[in-house]
Amino acid sequence: MNNQLRKRNFLLLPYFTLLLTLGVSALVAKPAFEWTTDHMQVGVRWQPSVSRPLNNIYEITRPVLGEHSSYAMFWVAWPQVEPSEKHCDYQNNPSGGLKMFDQVVDMANEKGLFVEFVFFGTPGWASEIAPNGGRRPKPDHFNAFLSRLAEHFKGRVHSWQLGHETNLKSILPGADVEFLHNEIFIKGAKAIRGVYNQEPAIPVLISTSGTSPCQGCPVIDGLKGLGGQAVDDYFEQKIRNHALLDLVDSLNINVSDHHDGYGMMDGSYITSTWGNYDLVRQKLDREGYWWKPIVSAEAWVNWNDGKLGSMILSADVNGDGRKDEVDSFYKTLTLMGKSMERGMNVMNFLWTDNESPWAMGLTKRRDYNGRVGELRPDLVIPASDGGPAIITQKVSLRGADQDFRVSDGQGKNFTIKDYQNPPDPNHLQFYIWKWFSQAGGGRDEVVRHAMAGEIGNDLSVSGPGYTGNERYRVSTWNRTKKTFTNLIYSSGGSGIADAKVSIPAKIQEGKRFNHSKSRRDFREEGFTNGSYYKVDVTTKNINPNTGKDEDVELFELGPYQVQNGVLKVSIPRMNKFTRVDFLPSKIGKGKR
C-alpha cells in the first residue's frame, strides 16, 4: 500500500470510528419527497459486509452510489438479521446483520438515497420440520419478522419487496403457491402496511417478487410445467388473486440476460426480458390493473464466457467471436432501453463485482484499505482515477477490515486478461447504466412524463437523425429543477442528420402513470401556453470499447414560446446518445 493511501486511511479512521460508535442515524437526512409509483428511480443493488463496516463506508463514496444512483436495493436474509430467536429483541440483542443494515441504510439516507429491502431465507428456529423442509417458515412467523423489521426501519426504508425469485422450489422448500400467496405476500404486505399506517403514518411501497429466468430449475409446487411455462402460470395465479394484488403497489420482474444474452427462457412463453414485461402487462390490463406498474426485481448482465452447470450465461452480441465486456455494453443498452421505454420506472443493477460465479457488476472491486495488495500484490493494479487499487479477479474476502483473508471467488474466475480496460474502475456496462441513470435524476425529484408512442402523451422524435435498428426514448419531469429531461438513443445516429423532438408542455393524464389512481397528482405541472422556454441539447457517442464520451456536441437553443400545449425543438445534428432538456426562460424572445 502506498504512503499516500496509508496516510489517507489513517486520517479517515477517527471519522469512521466516530460513525460506528455513535451510529450514523444521528446524521441521517430524510428524503425530500415521497416515493410514489409515478416517480422514476434508477439505482443499484448493494451487498454490504457484516464484518467490514469500513468497506461499507468506502463503497458509498464511489460515484455509482454516491452520485449517480437515486436509490439502493438491499437483499435482506432473514437468517442474517435473526439468526436465533433471541435476536428478535432488536433493542437488547441486535444481531451483526441488523447492525450492518442499520449502518448502510442510515448512510444511504444521509446521502439522500431511497432504500428498498428484498427478502429471502428462513432461519432454522423459525422453520417447519419435515416433511416441509428446513426453509419453509412456520405460520405467522414471516409476517411477525416483517412487523419487527418495519417498526425498526419505518421511515428509513421506503420500499419492501416481499420475496426473491419465489417461482423456485429452492427458495421455499415444501411450500406451494397457496402458502406463498397467503403466508408471504398477503400476510407480509399487511404486516408492513400496518406498521407504516400507525401514527405517525408514513407512506410505503410494497411489491411481491421477481422470478428466476432458469429454464430447468425445479419450481414451487402448484405451478404448471417448468421455466417459462411455470413463470407464465406464476403471474397468472398471482394476478388473478385480487386480494393479493389490492395489497401491493406493483409487480416485479427480473431484468436479466440469463440463458441467451437477453433473458429468454424457452422461446415461447418468455421470449425475452421485455417479452416478460409485455406478458405481465397484458395480464394486469386484462384483470383491470392497467394502473399497476411493473418494476425491476433485480437486474444483471453477464459478460464473461461462463456457465452455470450446462446453462450458458452470456452471449456474443456483437458477433466478434468473443464474450466480453463489449457485449455487456450492448446488452445493457438493449435491456435498459426496452424496459424503461415500456414503462419500467424502477431499475437497478449490481453495483460492483462480488465473489459469485457471475461476472455482472457495474464496477470493479477495489482494494479500499490496501490489504489485498499487501497479501496478494499479484491481484491489484493502480486505478486510472488515482484512488484505491483495482482488484483484477473474483475474490472472496473473509474476516474483518483489518484481518480479512483473500481467496479466489466462485465459478470461472475472470482475470485481468478478461478486462477490456484494466485500470478503469468501471466495467463498460457502467457507462450505459450511467447514461440512463440521468432519468432518475440522482437526488432530484423526478416523475415519469410522456410515454413513447402514447397518443396525446408522446415523446415524439422524427427526422433522418433518428434512425437505426435500436431506438429508445424516455421522458421525465424534474420537479426539483422544473425541467423536462428526455433521453433519446438512436443506433443509426450519425452526427450529420437533424431530428425534431416534441412533448406535452404539462404532465398529462397518462395510460400508465399520472392518472386518477396515482397516490399524488402531478398533472398540469409544467409550462403554460405563452410562456417561454429554452432547450439544452447534449448529443454524443459512447465508445463501446472504452466507455469514453466521443463526438460530444452541445446546442443551446431558443427561447421559444409554448403554443398549443406543446414543447418542441429542431436539433441540427444527432449522434447516438442525445439528452434534450426543456427549461423555463423568463427573458423572452431573442435572449436565453
CSV table of C-alpha atoms in Angstrom, one decimal, residues 175-440:
chain,number,residue,atom,x,y,z
A,175,ALA,CA,-44.2,-24.6,0.1
A,176,ASP,CA,-46.8,-24.3,-2.6
A,177,VAL,CA,-48.4,-21.3,-4.4
A,178,GLU,CA,-51.2,-21.1,-1.8
A,179,PHE,CA,-48.6,-20.9,1.0
A,180,LEU,CA,-46.6,-18.3,-0.9
A,181,HIS,CA,-49.6,-16.1,-1.6
A,182,ASN,CA,-51.1,-16.3,1.9
A,183,GLU,CA,-48.1,-16.5,4.3
A,184,ILE,CA,-45.6,-14.5,2.4
A,185,PHE,CA,-47.4,-12.0,0.2
A,186,ILE,CA,-50.7,-11.3,1.8
A,187,LYS,CA,-49.7,-11.5,5.5
A,188,GLY,CA,-46.3,-9.9,4.7
A,189,ALA,CA,-47.9,-6.9,3.0
A,190,LYS,CA,-50.5,-6.4,5.7
A,191,ALA,CA,-47.7,-6.5,8.4
A,192,ILE,CA,-45.6,-3.8,6.7
A,193,ARG,CA,-48.5,-1.6,5.8
A,194,GLY,CA,-50.0,-2.0,9.3
A,195,VAL,CA,-46.8,-0.6,10.8
A,196,TYR,CA,-46.4,2.2,8.4
A,197,ASN,CA,-50.1,3.2,8.8
A,198,GLN,CA,-49.7,3.6,12.6
A,199,GLU,CA,-49.4,7.2,13.7
A,200,PRO,CA,-47.3,8.9,12.7
A,201,ALA,CA,-48.3,7.4,9.4
A,202,ILE,CA,-45.6,7.2,6.7
A,203,PRO,CA,-46.1,6.2,3.0
A,204,VAL,CA,-44.5,3.0,1.9
A,205,LEU,CA,-44.3,1.0,-1.4
A,206,ILE,CA,-44.8,-2.8,-1.3
A,207,SER,CA,-44.2,-5.3,-4.2
A,208,THR,CA,-44.2,-9.0,-4.4
A,209,SER,CA,-41.2,-10.9,-6.1
A,210,GLY,CA,-39.4,-11.3,-9.3
A,211,THR,CA,-38.9,-14.7,-10.9
A,212,SER,CA,-35.8,-16.6,-11.8
A,213,PRO,CA,-35.2,-17.0,-15.5
A,214,CYS,CA,-33.8,-20.5,-15.0
A,215,GLN,CA,-35.5,-22.8,-17.6
A,216,GLY,CA,-34.6,-26.1,-16.0
A,217,CYS,CA,-34.8,-25.3,-12.2
A,218,PRO,CA,-37.4,-27.1,-10.1
A,219,VAL,CA,-40.3,-24.8,-9.4
A,220,ILE,CA,-42.6,-24.3,-6.4
A,221,ASP,CA,-45.4,-26.7,-6.0
A,222,GLY,CA,-48.7,-25.7,-7.7
A,223,LEU,CA,-47.2,-24.2,-10.9
A,224,LYS,CA,-47.6,-25.8,-14.3
A,225,GLY,CA,-44.5,-27.1,-16.1
A,226,LEU,CA,-41.0,-25.6,-15.8
A,227,GLY,CA,-39.2,-22.5,-16.8
A,228,GLY,CA,-41.2,-20.1,-19.0
A,229,GLN,CA,-44.5,-22.0,-18.7
A,230,ALA,CA,-44.2,-22.0,-14.9
A,231,VAL,CA,-43.4,-18.3,-14.9
A,232,ASP,CA,-46.5,-17.7,-17.1
A,233,ASP,CA,-48.6,-19.6,-14.6
A,234,TYR,CA,-46.9,-17.9,-11.6
A,235,PHE,CA,-48.0,-14.5,-12.8
A,236,GLU,CA,-51.4,-15.8,-14.0
A,237,GLN,CA,-52.2,-17.1,-10.5
A,238,LYS,CA,-50.8,-14.0,-8.8
A,239,ILE,CA,-52.7,-11.5,-10.9
A,240,ARG,CA,-56.0,-13.5,-10.6
A,241,ASN,CA,-55.6,-13.2,-6.8
A,242,HIS,CA,-57.2,-9.8,-6.4
A,243,ALA,CA,-57.0,-9.9,-2.6
A,244,LEU,CA,-53.2,-10.1,-3.0
A,245,LEU,CA,-53.0,-7.5,-5.9
A,246,ASP,CA,-55.0,-5.0,-4.0
A,247,LEU,CA,-52.5,-5.0,-1.1
A,248,VAL,CA,-49.4,-4.3,-3.2
A,249,ASP,CA,-48.3,-1.3,-5.2
A,250,SER,CA,-46.5,-3.0,-8.1
A,251,LEU,CA,-45.3,-6.3,-9.5
A,252,ASN,CA,-41.7,-7.3,-10.2
A,253,ILE,CA,-39.7,-9.0,-12.9
A,254,ASN,CA,-36.0,-9.8,-13.3
A,255,VAL,CA,-34.3,-7.7,-15.9
A,256,SER,CA,-31.6,-10.2,-16.9
A,257,ASP,CA,-29.6,-11.5,-19.8
A,258,HIS,CA,-29.6,-15.1,-18.4
A,259,HIS,CA,-29.5,-18.0,-20.9
A,260,ASP,CA,-29.1,-16.4,-24.3
A,261,GLY,CA,-28.0,-12.8,-23.6
A,262,TYR,CA,-31.4,-11.2,-23.4
A,263,GLY,CA,-33.4,-13.1,-20.7
A,264,MET,CA,-35.1,-15.7,-22.9
A,265,MET,CA,-36.2,-18.8,-21.1
A,266,ASP,CA,-38.0,-21.2,-23.5
A,267,GLY,CA,-38.6,-19.0,-26.6
A,268,SER,CA,-42.3,-19.4,-26.3
A,269,TYR,CA,-43.8,-18.1,-23.1
A,270,ILE,CA,-40.9,-15.8,-22.2
A,271,THR,CA,-39.1,-14.7,-25.4
A,272,SER,CA,-37.0,-12.0,-23.7
A,273,THR,CA,-36.9,-9.7,-20.7
A,274,TRP,CA,-39.1,-7.2,-22.4
A,275,GLY,CA,-41.3,-10.1,-23.6
A,276,ASN,CA,-41.7,-11.0,-19.9
A,277,TYR,CA,-42.7,-7.4,-19.2
A,278,ASP,CA,-45.3,-7.5,-22.0
A,279,LEU,CA,-46.6,-10.8,-20.7
A,280,VAL,CA,-47.2,-9.5,-17.2
A,281,ARG,CA,-48.5,-6.1,-18.6
A,282,GLN,CA,-51.1,-7.9,-20.7
A,283,LYS,CA,-52.3,-10.0,-17.7
A,284,LEU,CA,-52.6,-6.9,-15.4
A,285,ASP,CA,-54.5,-5.0,-18.1
A,286,ARG,CA,-56.9,-7.9,-18.6
A,287,GLU,CA,-57.7,-8.1,-14.9
A,288,GLY,CA,-58.3,-4.4,-14.6
A,289,TYR,CA,-55.0,-3.4,-13.1
A,290,TRP,CA,-54.0,-1.1,-16.0
A,291,TRP,CA,-52.6,1.3,-13.5
A,292,LYS,CA,-50.4,-1.2,-11.5
A,293,PRO,CA,-46.8,-0.8,-12.6
A,294,ILE,CA,-44.1,-3.4,-13.2
A,295,VAL,CA,-40.7,-2.7,-11.6
A,296,SER,CA,-37.3,-4.3,-11.6
A,297,ALA,CA,-36.8,-7.0,-9.0
A,298,GLU,CA,-33.2,-7.2,-9.8
A,299,ALA,CA,-31.1,-6.8,-13.0
A,300,TRP,CA,-27.8,-8.1,-14.3
A,301,VAL,CA,-25.7,-8.5,-17.4
A,302,ASN,CA,-23.1,-11.3,-17.7
A,303,TRP,CA,-20.1,-10.6,-19.8
A,304,ASN,CA,-17.5,-13.4,-19.2
A,305,ASP,CA,-17.7,-16.7,-21.0
A,306,GLY,CA,-19.1,-18.7,-18.1
A,307,LYS,CA,-21.6,-21.4,-17.4
A,308,LEU,CA,-23.9,-22.4,-14.6
A,309,GLY,CA,-23.9,-26.2,-14.9
A,310,SER,CA,-24.8,-26.7,-18.5
A,311,MET,CA,-26.5,-23.3,-18.9
A,312,ILE,CA,-24.6,-20.7,-20.9
A,313,LEU,CA,-24.7,-17.4,-19.1
A,314,SER,CA,-23.5,-15.0,-21.7
A,315,ALA,CA,-23.7,-14.3,-25.5
A,316,ASP,CA,-21.6,-12.9,-28.3
A,317,VAL,CA,-23.9,-10.0,-29.0
A,318,ASN,CA,-21.7,-8.0,-31.5
A,319,GLY,CA,-20.5,-11.1,-33.3
A,320,ASP,CA,-16.8,-10.6,-32.9
A,321,GLY,CA,-16.2,-14.2,-31.7
A,322,ARG,CA,-15.7,-13.2,-28.1
A,323,LYS,CA,-17.9,-13.0,-25.0
A,324,ASP,CA,-16.6,-10.0,-23.1
A,325,GLU,CA,-17.3,-6.6,-21.7
A,326,VAL,CA,-18.1,-5.1,-25.1
A,327,ASP,CA,-21.1,-7.5,-25.2
A,328,SER,CA,-22.2,-6.2,-21.8
A,329,PHE,CA,-22.2,-2.7,-23.2
A,330,TYR,CA,-24.7,-3.6,-25.9
A,331,LYS,CA,-26.8,-5.9,-23.7
A,332,THR,CA,-27.2,-3.3,-21.0
A,333,LEU,CA,-28.3,-0.7,-23.7
A,334,THR,CA,-31.0,-3.1,-25.0
A,335,LEU,CA,-32.2,-4.2,-21.6
A,336,MET,CA,-32.5,-0.8,-20.1
A,337,GLY,CA,-33.8,0.9,-23.3
A,338,LYS,CA,-36.6,-1.6,-23.9
A,339,SER,CA,-37.6,-1.9,-20.3
A,340,MET,CA,-37.6,1.8,-19.4
A,341,GLU,CA,-39.3,2.9,-22.6
A,342,ARG,CA,-42.1,0.4,-22.0
A,343,GLY,CA,-42.8,2.0,-18.6
A,344,MET,CA,-40.4,0.5,-16.0
A,345,ASN,CA,-39.9,3.3,-13.5
A,346,VAL,CA,-37.6,1.4,-11.1
A,347,MET,CA,-34.4,-0.1,-12.5
A,348,ASN,CA,-31.3,-1.4,-10.7
A,349,PHE,CA,-28.0,-3.2,-11.5
A,350,LEU,CA,-25.5,-4.8,-9.2
A,351,TRP,CA,-23.2,-2.0,-8.0
A,352,THR,CA,-19.9,-3.9,-8.2
A,353,ASP,CA,-18.2,-7.3,-8.7
A,354,ASN,CA,-18.7,-9.8,-6.0
A,355,GLU,CA,-17.5,-13.4,-5.4
A,356,SER,CA,-20.4,-15.1,-7.2
A,357,PRO,CA,-19.8,-17.1,-10.4
A,358,TRP,CA,-21.5,-14.4,-12.5
A,359,ALA,CA,-19.5,-11.5,-14.0
A,360,MET,CA,-22.1,-8.8,-13.7
A,361,GLY,CA,-21.0,-5.9,-11.6
A,362,LEU,CA,-21.2,-2.3,-12.9
A,363,THR,CA,-17.9,-1.5,-11.4
A,364,LYS,CA,-14.7,-3.3,-10.4
A,365,ARG,CA,-13.9,-4.3,-6.8
A,366,ARG,CA,-11.3,-2.0,-5.2
A,367,ASP,CA,-8.7,-2.5,-2.6
A,368,TYR,CA,-10.3,0.0,-0.3
A,369,ASN,CA,-7.8,-0.2,2.6
A,370,GLY,CA,-4.7,-1.7,0.8
A,371,ARG,CA,-4.9,-5.1,2.5
A,372,VAL,CA,-5.4,-7.1,-0.7
A,373,GLY,CA,-2.3,-5.5,-2.2
A,374,GLU,CA,-0.3,-6.4,0.9
A,375,LEU,CA,-1.5,-10.1,0.9
A,376,ARG,CA,-1.7,-10.6,-2.8
A,377,PRO,CA,0.2,-7.9,-4.7
A,378,ASP,CA,-0.3,-10.0,-7.9
A,379,LEU,CA,-4.1,-9.3,-7.8
A,380,VAL,CA,-4.1,-5.5,-7.8
A,381,ILE,CA,-3.1,-2.8,-10.2
A,382,PRO,CA,-3.2,1.1,-9.9
A,383,ALA,CA,-6.5,2.7,-10.8
A,384,SER,CA,-6.8,5.3,-13.5
A,385,ASP,CA,-8.6,7.7,-11.2
A,386,GLY,CA,-5.8,7.7,-8.6
A,387,GLY,CA,-8.0,6.0,-5.9
A,388,PRO,CA,-7.7,2.6,-4.3
A,389,ALA,CA,-6.2,-0.1,-6.5
A,390,ILE,CA,-8.3,-2.3,-8.8
A,391,ILE,CA,-8.7,-6.0,-7.9
A,392,THR,CA,-8.2,-7.9,-11.1
A,393,GLN,CA,-10.2,-11.1,-10.5
A,394,LYS,CA,-13.1,-12.5,-8.5
A,395,VAL,CA,-12.1,-12.8,-4.8
A,396,SER,CA,-13.6,-13.9,-1.6
A,397,LEU,CA,-12.8,-11.8,1.5
A,398,ARG,CA,-13.4,-13.4,4.9
A,399,GLY,CA,-12.8,-11.6,8.1
A,400,ALA,CA,-12.8,-8.0,9.5
A,401,ASP,CA,-11.5,-4.9,7.9
A,402,GLN,CA,-8.1,-5.2,9.5
A,403,ASP,CA,-7.6,-9.0,9.2
A,404,PHE,CA,-9.6,-10.5,6.4
A,405,ARG,CA,-8.2,-13.3,4.3
A,406,VAL,CA,-8.1,-13.4,0.5
A,407,SER,CA,-9.1,-16.4,-1.6
A,408,ASP,CA,-10.5,-17.0,-5.1
A,409,GLY,CA,-14.1,-16.3,-5.9
A,410,GLN,CA,-16.6,-18.8,-7.2
A,411,GLY,CA,-17.0,-20.4,-10.6
A,412,LYS,CA,-15.0,-19.4,-13.6
A,413,ASN,CA,-12.6,-16.8,-12.2
A,414,PHE,CA,-12.0,-13.9,-14.7
A,415,THR,CA,-8.6,-12.3,-14.5
A,416,ILE,CA,-7.0,-9.1,-15.7
A,417,LYS,CA,-6.8,-10.6,-19.2
A,418,ASP,CA,-10.6,-10.5,-19.3
A,419,TYR,CA,-10.9,-6.8,-18.5
A,420,GLN,CA,-11.4,-4.5,-21.5
A,421,ASN,CA,-9.7,-1.6,-19.7
A,422,PRO,CA,-7.9,-2.9,-16.6
A,423,PRO,CA,-7.1,0.4,-14.8
A,424,ASP,CA,-10.7,1.7,-15.3
A,425,PRO,CA,-12.7,1.4,-12.0
A,426,ASN,CA,-15.8,0.7,-14.1
A,427,HIS,CA,-16.9,-2.0,-16.4
A,428,LEU,CA,-18.2,-1.0,-19.8
A,429,GLN,CA,-21.8,-1.6,-18.9
A,430,PHE,CA,-21.5,1.1,-16.2
A,431,TYR,CA,-21.4,3.8,-18.9
A,432,ILE,CA,-24.7,2.7,-20.4
A,433,TRP,CA,-26.3,2.5,-16.9
A,434,LYS,CA,-24.9,5.9,-16.0
A,435,TRP,CA,-26.4,7.5,-19.2
A,436,PHE,CA,-29.9,6.0,-18.4
A,437,SER,CA,-29.4,6.9,-14.7
A,438,GLN,CA,-29.9,10.6,-15.7
A,439,ALA,CA,-33.6,9.7,-16.0
A,440,GLY,CA,-33.6,9.0,-12.2
